[in-house]
Coordinates of C-alpha atoms in Angstrom, one line a residue:
X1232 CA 72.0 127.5 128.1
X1233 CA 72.0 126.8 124.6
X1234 CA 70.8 123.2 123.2
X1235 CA 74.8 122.8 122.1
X1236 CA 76.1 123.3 125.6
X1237 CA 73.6 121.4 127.1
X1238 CA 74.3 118.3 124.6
X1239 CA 77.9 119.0 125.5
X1240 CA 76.9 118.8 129.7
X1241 CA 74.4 115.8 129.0
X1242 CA 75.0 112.7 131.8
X1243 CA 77.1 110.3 131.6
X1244 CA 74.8 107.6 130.5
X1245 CA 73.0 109.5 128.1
X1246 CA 76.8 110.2 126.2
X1247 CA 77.8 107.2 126.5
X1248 CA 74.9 105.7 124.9
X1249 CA 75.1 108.1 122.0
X1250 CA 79.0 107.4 121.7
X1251 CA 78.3 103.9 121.5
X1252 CA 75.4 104.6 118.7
X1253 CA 78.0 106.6 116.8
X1254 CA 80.7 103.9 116.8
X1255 CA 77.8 101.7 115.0
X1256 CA 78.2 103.8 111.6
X1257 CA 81.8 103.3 111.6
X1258 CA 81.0 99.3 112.2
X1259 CA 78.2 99.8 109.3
X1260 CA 80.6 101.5 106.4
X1261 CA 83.7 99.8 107.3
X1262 CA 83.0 96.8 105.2
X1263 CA 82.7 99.2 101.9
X1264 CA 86.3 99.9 102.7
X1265 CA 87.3 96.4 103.2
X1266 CA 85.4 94.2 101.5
X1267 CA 84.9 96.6 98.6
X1268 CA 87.6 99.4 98.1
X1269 CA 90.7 97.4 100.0
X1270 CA 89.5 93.8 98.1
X1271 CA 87.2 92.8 95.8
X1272 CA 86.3 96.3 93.1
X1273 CA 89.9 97.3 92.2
X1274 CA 90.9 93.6 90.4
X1275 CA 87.6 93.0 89.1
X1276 CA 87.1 96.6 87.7
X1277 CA 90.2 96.2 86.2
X1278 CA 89.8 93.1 84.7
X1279 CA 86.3 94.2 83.2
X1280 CA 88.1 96.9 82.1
X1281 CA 90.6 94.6 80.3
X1282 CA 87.9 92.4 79.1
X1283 CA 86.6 95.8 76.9
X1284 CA 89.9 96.9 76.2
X1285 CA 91.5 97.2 72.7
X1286 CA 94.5 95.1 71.4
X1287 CA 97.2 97.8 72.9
X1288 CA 95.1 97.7 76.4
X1289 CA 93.4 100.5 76.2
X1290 CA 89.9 101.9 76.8
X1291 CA 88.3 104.8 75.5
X1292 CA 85.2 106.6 77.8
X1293 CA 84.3 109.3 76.3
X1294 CA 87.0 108.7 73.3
X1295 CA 89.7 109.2 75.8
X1296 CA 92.2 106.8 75.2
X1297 CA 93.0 105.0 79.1
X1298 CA 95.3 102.0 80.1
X1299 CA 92.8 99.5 81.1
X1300 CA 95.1 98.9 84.4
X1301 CA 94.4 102.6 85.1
X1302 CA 90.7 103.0 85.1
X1303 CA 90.0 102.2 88.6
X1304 CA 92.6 104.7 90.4
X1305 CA 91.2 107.1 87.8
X1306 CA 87.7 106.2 89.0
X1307 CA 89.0 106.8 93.1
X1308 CA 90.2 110.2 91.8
X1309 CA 87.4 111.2 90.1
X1310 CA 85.4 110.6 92.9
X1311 CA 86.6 113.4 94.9
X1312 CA 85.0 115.7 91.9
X1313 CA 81.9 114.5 93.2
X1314 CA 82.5 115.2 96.4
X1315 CA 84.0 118.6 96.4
X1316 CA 81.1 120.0 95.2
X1317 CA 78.3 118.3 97.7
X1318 CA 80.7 118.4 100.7
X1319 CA 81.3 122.0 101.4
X1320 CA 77.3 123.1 101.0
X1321 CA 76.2 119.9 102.8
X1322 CA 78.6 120.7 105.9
X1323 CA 77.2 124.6 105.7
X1324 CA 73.3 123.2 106.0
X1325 CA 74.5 120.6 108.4
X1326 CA 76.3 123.0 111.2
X1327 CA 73.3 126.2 110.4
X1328 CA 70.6 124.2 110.6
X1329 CA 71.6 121.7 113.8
X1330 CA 70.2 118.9 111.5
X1331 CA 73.1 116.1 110.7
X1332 CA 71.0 113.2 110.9
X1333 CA 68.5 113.5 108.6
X1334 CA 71.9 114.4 105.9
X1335 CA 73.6 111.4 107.3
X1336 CA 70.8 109.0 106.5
X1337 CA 70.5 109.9 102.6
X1338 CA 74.2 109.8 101.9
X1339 CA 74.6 106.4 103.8
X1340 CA 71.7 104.8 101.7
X1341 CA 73.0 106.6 98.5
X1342 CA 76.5 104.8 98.8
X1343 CA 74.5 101.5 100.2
X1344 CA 72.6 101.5 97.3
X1345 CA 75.4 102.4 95.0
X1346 CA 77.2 99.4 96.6
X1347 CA 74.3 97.0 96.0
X1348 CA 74.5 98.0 92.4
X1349 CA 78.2 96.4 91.5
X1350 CA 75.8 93.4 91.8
X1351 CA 75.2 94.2 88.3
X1352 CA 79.4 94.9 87.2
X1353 CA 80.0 91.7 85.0
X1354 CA 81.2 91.4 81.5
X1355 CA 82.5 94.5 79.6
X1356 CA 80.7 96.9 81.9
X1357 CA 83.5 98.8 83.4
X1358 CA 81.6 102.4 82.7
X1359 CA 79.4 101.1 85.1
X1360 CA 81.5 99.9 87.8
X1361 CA 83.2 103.3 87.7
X1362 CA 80.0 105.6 88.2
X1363 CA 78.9 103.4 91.0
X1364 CA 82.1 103.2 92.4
X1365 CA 82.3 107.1 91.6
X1366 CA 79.0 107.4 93.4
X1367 CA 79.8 104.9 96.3
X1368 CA 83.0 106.8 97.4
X1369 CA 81.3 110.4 97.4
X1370 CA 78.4 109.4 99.4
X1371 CA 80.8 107.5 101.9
X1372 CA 82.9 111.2 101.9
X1373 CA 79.2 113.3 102.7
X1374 CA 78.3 110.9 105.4
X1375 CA 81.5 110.4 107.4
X1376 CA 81.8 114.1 107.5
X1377 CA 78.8 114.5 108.9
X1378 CA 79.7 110.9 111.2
X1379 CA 83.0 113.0 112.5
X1380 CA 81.4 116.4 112.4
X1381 CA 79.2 114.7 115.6
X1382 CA 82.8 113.7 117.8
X1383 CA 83.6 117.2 119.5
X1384 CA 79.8 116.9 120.5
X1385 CA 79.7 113.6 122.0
X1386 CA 83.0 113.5 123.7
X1387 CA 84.8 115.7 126.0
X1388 CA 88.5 116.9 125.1
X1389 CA 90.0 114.3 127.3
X1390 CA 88.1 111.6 126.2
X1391 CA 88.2 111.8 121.7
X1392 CA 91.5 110.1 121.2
X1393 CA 89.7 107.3 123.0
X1394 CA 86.4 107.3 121.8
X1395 CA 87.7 107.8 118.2
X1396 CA 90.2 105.0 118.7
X1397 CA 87.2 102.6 119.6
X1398 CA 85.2 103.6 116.0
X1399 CA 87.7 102.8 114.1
X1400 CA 88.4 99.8 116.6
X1401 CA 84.5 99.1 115.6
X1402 CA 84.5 99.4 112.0
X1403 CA 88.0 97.2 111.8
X1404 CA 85.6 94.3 113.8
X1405 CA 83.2 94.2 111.3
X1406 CA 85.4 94.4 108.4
X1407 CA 87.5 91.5 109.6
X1408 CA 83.9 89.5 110.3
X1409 CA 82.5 89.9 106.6
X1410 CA 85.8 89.6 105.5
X1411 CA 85.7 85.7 106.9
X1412 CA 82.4 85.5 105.7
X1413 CA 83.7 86.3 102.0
X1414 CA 86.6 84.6 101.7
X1415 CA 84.5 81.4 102.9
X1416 CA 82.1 82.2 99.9
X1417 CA 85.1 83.0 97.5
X1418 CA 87.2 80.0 98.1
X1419 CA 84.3 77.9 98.2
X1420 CA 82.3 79.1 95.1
X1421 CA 82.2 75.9 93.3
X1422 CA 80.7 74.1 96.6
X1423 CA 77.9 77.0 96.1
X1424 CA 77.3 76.5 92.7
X1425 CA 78.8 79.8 91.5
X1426 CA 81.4 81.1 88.8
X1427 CA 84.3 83.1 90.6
X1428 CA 82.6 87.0 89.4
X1429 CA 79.4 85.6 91.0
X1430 CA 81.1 85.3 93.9
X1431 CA 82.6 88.3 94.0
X1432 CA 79.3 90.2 92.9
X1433 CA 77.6 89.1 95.8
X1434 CA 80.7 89.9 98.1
X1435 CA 80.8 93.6 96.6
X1436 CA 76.6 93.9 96.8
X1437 CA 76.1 92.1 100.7
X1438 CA 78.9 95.3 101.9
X1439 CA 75.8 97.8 100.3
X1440 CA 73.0 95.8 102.2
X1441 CA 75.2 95.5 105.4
X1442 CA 76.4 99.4 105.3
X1443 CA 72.3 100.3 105.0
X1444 CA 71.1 97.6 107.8
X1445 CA 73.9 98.6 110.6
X1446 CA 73.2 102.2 109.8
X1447 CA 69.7 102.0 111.6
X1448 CA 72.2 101.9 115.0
X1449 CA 73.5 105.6 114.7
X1450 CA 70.3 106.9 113.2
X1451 CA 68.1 106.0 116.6
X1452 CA 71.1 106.9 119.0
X1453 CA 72.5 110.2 117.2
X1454 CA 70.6 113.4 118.1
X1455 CA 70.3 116.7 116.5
X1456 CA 71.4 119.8 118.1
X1457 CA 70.5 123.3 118.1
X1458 CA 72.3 125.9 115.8
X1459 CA 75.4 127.6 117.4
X1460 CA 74.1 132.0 117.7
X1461 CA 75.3 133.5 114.4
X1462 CA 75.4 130.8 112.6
X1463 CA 72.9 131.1 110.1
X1464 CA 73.8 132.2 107.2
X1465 CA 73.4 131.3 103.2
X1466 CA 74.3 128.3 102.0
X1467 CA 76.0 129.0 98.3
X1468 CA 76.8 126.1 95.6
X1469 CA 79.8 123.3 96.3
X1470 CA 82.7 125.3 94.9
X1471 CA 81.4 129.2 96.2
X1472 CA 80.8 127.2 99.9
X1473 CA 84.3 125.7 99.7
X1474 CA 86.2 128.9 99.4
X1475 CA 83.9 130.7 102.1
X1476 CA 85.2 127.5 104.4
X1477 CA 88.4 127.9 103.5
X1478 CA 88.1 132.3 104.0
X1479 CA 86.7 131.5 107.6
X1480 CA 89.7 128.8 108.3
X1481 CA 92.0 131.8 107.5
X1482 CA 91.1 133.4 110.6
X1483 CA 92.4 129.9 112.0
X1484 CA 95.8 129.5 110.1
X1485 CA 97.2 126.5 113.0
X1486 CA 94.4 124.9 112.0
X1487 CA 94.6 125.3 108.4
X1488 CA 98.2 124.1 108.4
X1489 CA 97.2 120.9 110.5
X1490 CA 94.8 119.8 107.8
X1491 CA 97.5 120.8 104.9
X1492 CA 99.8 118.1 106.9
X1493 CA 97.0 115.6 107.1
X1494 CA 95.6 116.1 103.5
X1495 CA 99.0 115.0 102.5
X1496 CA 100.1 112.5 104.4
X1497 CA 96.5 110.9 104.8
X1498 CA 96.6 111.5 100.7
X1499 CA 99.4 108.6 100.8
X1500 CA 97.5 106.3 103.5
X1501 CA 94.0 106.5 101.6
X1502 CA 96.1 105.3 98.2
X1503 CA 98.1 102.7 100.0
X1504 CA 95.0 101.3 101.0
X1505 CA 92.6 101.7 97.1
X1506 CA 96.0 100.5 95.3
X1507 CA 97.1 97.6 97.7
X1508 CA 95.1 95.0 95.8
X1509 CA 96.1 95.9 92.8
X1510 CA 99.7 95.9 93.2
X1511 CA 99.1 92.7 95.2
X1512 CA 97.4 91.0 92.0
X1513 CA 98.4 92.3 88.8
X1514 CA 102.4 93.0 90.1
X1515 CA 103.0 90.3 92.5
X1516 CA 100.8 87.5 90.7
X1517 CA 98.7 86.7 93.7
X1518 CA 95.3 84.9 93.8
X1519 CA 92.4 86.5 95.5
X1520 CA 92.1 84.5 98.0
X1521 CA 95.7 85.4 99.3
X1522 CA 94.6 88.9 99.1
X1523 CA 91.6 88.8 101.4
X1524 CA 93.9 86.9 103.9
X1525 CA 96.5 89.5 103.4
X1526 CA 93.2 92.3 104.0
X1527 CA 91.9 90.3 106.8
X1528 CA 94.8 90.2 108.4
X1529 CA 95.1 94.2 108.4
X1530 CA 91.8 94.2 110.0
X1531 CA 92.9 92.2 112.9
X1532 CA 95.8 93.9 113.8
X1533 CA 94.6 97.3 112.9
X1534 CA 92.1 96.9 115.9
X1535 CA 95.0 96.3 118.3
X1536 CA 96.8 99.2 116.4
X1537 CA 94.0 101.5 116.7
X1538 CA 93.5 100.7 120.7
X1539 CA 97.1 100.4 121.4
X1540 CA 98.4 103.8 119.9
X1541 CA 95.2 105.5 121.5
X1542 CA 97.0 104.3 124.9
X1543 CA 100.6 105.9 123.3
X1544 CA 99.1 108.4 122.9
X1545 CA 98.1 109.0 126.3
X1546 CA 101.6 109.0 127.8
X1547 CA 103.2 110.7 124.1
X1548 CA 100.7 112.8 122.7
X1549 CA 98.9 112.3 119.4
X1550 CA 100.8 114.6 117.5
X1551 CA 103.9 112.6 118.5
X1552 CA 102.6 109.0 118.1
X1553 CA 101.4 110.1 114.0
X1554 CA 105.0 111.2 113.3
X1555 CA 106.1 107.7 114.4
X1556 CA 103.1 106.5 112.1
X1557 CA 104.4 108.1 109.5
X1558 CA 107.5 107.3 109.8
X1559 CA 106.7 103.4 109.9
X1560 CA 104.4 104.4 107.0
X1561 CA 107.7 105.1 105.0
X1562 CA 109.4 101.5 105.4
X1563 CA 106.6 99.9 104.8
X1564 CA 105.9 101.6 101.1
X1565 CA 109.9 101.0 100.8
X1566 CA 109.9 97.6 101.7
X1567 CA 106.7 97.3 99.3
X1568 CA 108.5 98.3 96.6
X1569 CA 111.4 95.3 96.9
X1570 CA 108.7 92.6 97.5
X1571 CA 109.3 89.6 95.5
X1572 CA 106.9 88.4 93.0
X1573 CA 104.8 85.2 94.3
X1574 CA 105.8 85.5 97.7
X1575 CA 102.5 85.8 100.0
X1576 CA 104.7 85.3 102.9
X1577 CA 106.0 89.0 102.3
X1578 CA 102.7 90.3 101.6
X1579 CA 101.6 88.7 104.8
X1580 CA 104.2 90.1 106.9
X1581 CA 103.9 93.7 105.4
X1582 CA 100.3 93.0 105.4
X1583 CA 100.8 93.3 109.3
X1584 CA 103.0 96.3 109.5
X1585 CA 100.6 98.2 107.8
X1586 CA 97.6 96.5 110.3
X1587 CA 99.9 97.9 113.6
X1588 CA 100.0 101.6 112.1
X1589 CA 96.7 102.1 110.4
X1590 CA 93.7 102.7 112.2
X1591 CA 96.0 104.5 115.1
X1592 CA 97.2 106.8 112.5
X1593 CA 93.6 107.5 111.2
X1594 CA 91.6 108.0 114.8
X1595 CA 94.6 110.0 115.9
X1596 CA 94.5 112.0 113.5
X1597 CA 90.3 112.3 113.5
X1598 CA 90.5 113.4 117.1
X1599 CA 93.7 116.1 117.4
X1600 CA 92.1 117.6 114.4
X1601 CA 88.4 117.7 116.4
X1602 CA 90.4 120.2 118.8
X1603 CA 91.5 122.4 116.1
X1604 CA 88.0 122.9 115.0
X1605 CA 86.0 126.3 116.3
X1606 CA 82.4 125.8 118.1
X1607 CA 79.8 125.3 115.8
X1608 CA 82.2 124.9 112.2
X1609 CA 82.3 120.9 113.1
X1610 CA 80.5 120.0 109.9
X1611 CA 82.0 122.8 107.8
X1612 CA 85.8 121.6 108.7
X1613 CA 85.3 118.0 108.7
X1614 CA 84.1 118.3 105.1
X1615 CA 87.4 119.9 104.0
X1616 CA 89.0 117.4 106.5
X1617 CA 86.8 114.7 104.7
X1618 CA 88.2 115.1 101.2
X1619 CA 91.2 113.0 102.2
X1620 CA 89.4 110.4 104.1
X1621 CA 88.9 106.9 103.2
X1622 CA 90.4 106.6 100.2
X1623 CA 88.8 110.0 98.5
X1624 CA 92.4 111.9 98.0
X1625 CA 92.4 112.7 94.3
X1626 CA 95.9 113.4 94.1
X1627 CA 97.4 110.2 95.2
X1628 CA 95.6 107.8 92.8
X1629 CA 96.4 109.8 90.5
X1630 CA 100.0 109.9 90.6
X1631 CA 99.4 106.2 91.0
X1632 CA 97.7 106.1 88.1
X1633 CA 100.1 108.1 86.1
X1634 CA 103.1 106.7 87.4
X1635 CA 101.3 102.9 86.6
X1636 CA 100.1 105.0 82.5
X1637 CA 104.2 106.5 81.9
X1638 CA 106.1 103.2 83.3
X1639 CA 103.3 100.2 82.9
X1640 CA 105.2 99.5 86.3
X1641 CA 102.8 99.5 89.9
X1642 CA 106.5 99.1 91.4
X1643 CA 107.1 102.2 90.2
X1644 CA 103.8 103.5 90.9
X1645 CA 103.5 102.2 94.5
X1646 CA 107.0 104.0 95.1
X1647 CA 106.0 107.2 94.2
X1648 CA 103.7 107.2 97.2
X1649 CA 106.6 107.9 99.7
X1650 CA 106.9 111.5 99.1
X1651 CA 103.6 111.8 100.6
X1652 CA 104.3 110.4 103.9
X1653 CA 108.0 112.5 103.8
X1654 CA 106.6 115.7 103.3
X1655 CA 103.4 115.3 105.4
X1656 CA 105.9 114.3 108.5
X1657 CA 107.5 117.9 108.4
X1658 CA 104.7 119.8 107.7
X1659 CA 102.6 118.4 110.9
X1660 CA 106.1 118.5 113.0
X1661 CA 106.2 122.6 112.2
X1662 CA 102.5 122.9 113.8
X1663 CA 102.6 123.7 117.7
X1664 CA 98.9 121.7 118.0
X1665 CA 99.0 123.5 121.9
X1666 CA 98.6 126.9 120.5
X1667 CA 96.8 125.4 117.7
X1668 CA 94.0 124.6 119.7
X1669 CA 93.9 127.7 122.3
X1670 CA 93.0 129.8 118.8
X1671 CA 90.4 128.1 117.9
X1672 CA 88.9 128.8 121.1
X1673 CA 88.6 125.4 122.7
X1674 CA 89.9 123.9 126.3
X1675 CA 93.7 122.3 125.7
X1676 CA 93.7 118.5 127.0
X1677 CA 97.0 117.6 129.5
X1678 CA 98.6 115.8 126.7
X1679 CA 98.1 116.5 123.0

């Protein structure tokens, strides 16, 4: 018996205390996405950005002249650059060596500390917002590949919708609980004897310390396992290991055309979520304190979401419950785009739609594609599948971004989204996810 297939037939309480371990990093990086990405970096990095920016609005890194409003879905984009080249070679040493953990541990404590550091983000320093932020995103990328790369190990077929459902249940707890803690120290600033930037600078730099403290959890449960026969192998540089990935996933073309469907539709989620705040503030003139409500409230629902369409999916299928994601997904961006101006009412309310659909959509999607995925590739595939995750997709923020830099309107912008969630609906109805995951060698579940 190989050290894989016996960390496959392990007890009971020995997997369940290693699933519960692994639900700990998504409770320890959640807040980044929250607190940081969803809330506090995009309107502040813009308005530092502003605060540097000529009399027509615009900045100019590198002599490149760039809408000040635009920076920060630039910066999102850009950061998937980074990540495309330590991805691919990181997933290759990661699945031929058996060693995630020790991987896992530096790109968590790289982003942690890149967090920490938009302590320092304050007057006209909006170059260095974006590298950290640049930084931040990447290392988040590496280290929830890896994170999901460790699901088809520590969960039988008939139990991943479930047991991804409840990380993503976990990491919406804690980004609902520092969520409350911020807006207390937001709205209350004065009371604390701070300006409004300190306050957010300590919001944006306690998500770094609380992202590197929870991750002690997962690093004592998770265990290594042994390397899969045949394959070891050389490990070339980001872009050379990326298209031997994508060669091997050839042989695996179900596969291949589940992760196009996710890529794009996910492309659209991941910008909904960077953008959200943005539109919220600089289009519909809200304060930041209605915005952290608005986030909170996503991060309440989206744990009944996330449980409640893992249970749909039980009686429907995954497949089945993300098309009617997606197709929620589409009236929501719709009625985004009609949203009156001062109204956080509306924002509330579509606040909530968005809550109900998310983390379903995004565990759902984490474990149908962890049946698609061939014995001993888990790292390799989850860092193509990563590139789309958490708000990494370089092609939706930058639509967003151009759409915002050709019309100086986020309606426009936030509209242009849709065709994401359109064509991503018919590309993942054409793939038959049954046969999908007999080719790739693995057991088919009841229901998928």
């Amino acid at each position: 018996m190989t050290a894989e297939t016996a960390g496959r037939t392990a007890g009971t309480p020995e997997r369940r205390r290693e699933q519960r371990g692994w639900y700990f990093y998504d409770f320890a990086c959640s807040v980044y996405s929250t607190s940081v990405l969803t809330v506090f970096v995009g309107p502040y990095l813009t308005s530092v950005a502003k605060a540097a920016a000529d009399a027509d609005g615009f900045v100019h890194p590198l002599g490149v002249p760039v809408r000040a409003g635009s920076v920060f879905a630039y910066a999102v984009s850009l950061s998937v650059v980074l990540a495309l080249l330590v991805m691919p070679p990181a997933g290759a040493v990661a699945d031929r060596t058996g060693r995630k953990k020790p991987l896992l541990a530096v790109s968590a404590y790289v982003g942690a500390a890149a967090t920490a550091g938009l302590f320092f983000l304050e007057g006209e320093r909006y170059l260095l917002g974006a590298f950290l932020l640049i930084v931040a995103n990447a290392s988040l990328a590496v280290s929830m590949m890896l994170y999901n790369a460790y699901l088809p190990q520590i969960a039988e077929p008939k139990e991943r919708d479930a047991v991804s459902s409840r990380g993503w249940a976990f990491g919406y707890t804690s980004g609902a609980l520092v969520l409350v803690l911020d807006l207390v120290l937001y709205t209350g600033h004065d009371s604390f004897g701070l300006s409004e930037g300190e306050a957010v600078r300590i919001c944006l730099a306690s998500a770094g310390l609380w992202w590197g403290a929870f991750t002690v959890v997962p690093l004592r449960r998770l265990r290594d396992r042994g390397v899969t026969p045949g394959g070891e192998g050389a490990v070339g540089s980001g872009r050379r290991q990326l298209m031997a990935t994508l060669r091997d996933m050839r042989r695996h073309p179900l596969t291949l055309s589940f992760l196009l469907a996710y890529l794009v539709y996910n492309d659209g989620v991941q910008t909904v979520i960077s953008q959200a705040s943005v539109y919220g503030s600089e289009e519909l003139g809200l304060d930041q304190t209605t915005l952290i409500t608005a986030v909170l409230l996503v991060q309440v629902l989206a744990v009944a979401g996330a449980l409640g369409m893992g249970r749909l999916a039980r009686s429907y299928g995954a497949k089945r419950t993300i098309l009617g994601s997606l197709a929620v997904w589409t009236l929501i961006l719709t009625a985004g785009y009609f949203l009156p101006a001062g109204a956080p009412v509306w924002f509330f309310a579509l606040a909530a739609a968005i809550g109900l659909v998310l983390g379903g959509s995004q565990a759902l999607s984490r474990s149908l594609f962890s049946h698609l995925v061939p014995r001993g590739k888990e790292a390799e595939y989850f860092s193509a599948y990563e590139m789309s995750d958490r708000g990494l997709s370089w092609l939706g923020p930058l639509v967003f971004g151009l759409a915002y830099q050709l019309t100086g309107s986020y309606r426009d912008a936030i509209i242009s989204l849709a065709i994401f969630f359109g064509l991503g609906f018919a590309l993942l109805a054409r793939v038959p996810v049954r046969r999908a995951v007999a080719a790739a060698g693995n057991p088919v579940p009841d229901r998928i």
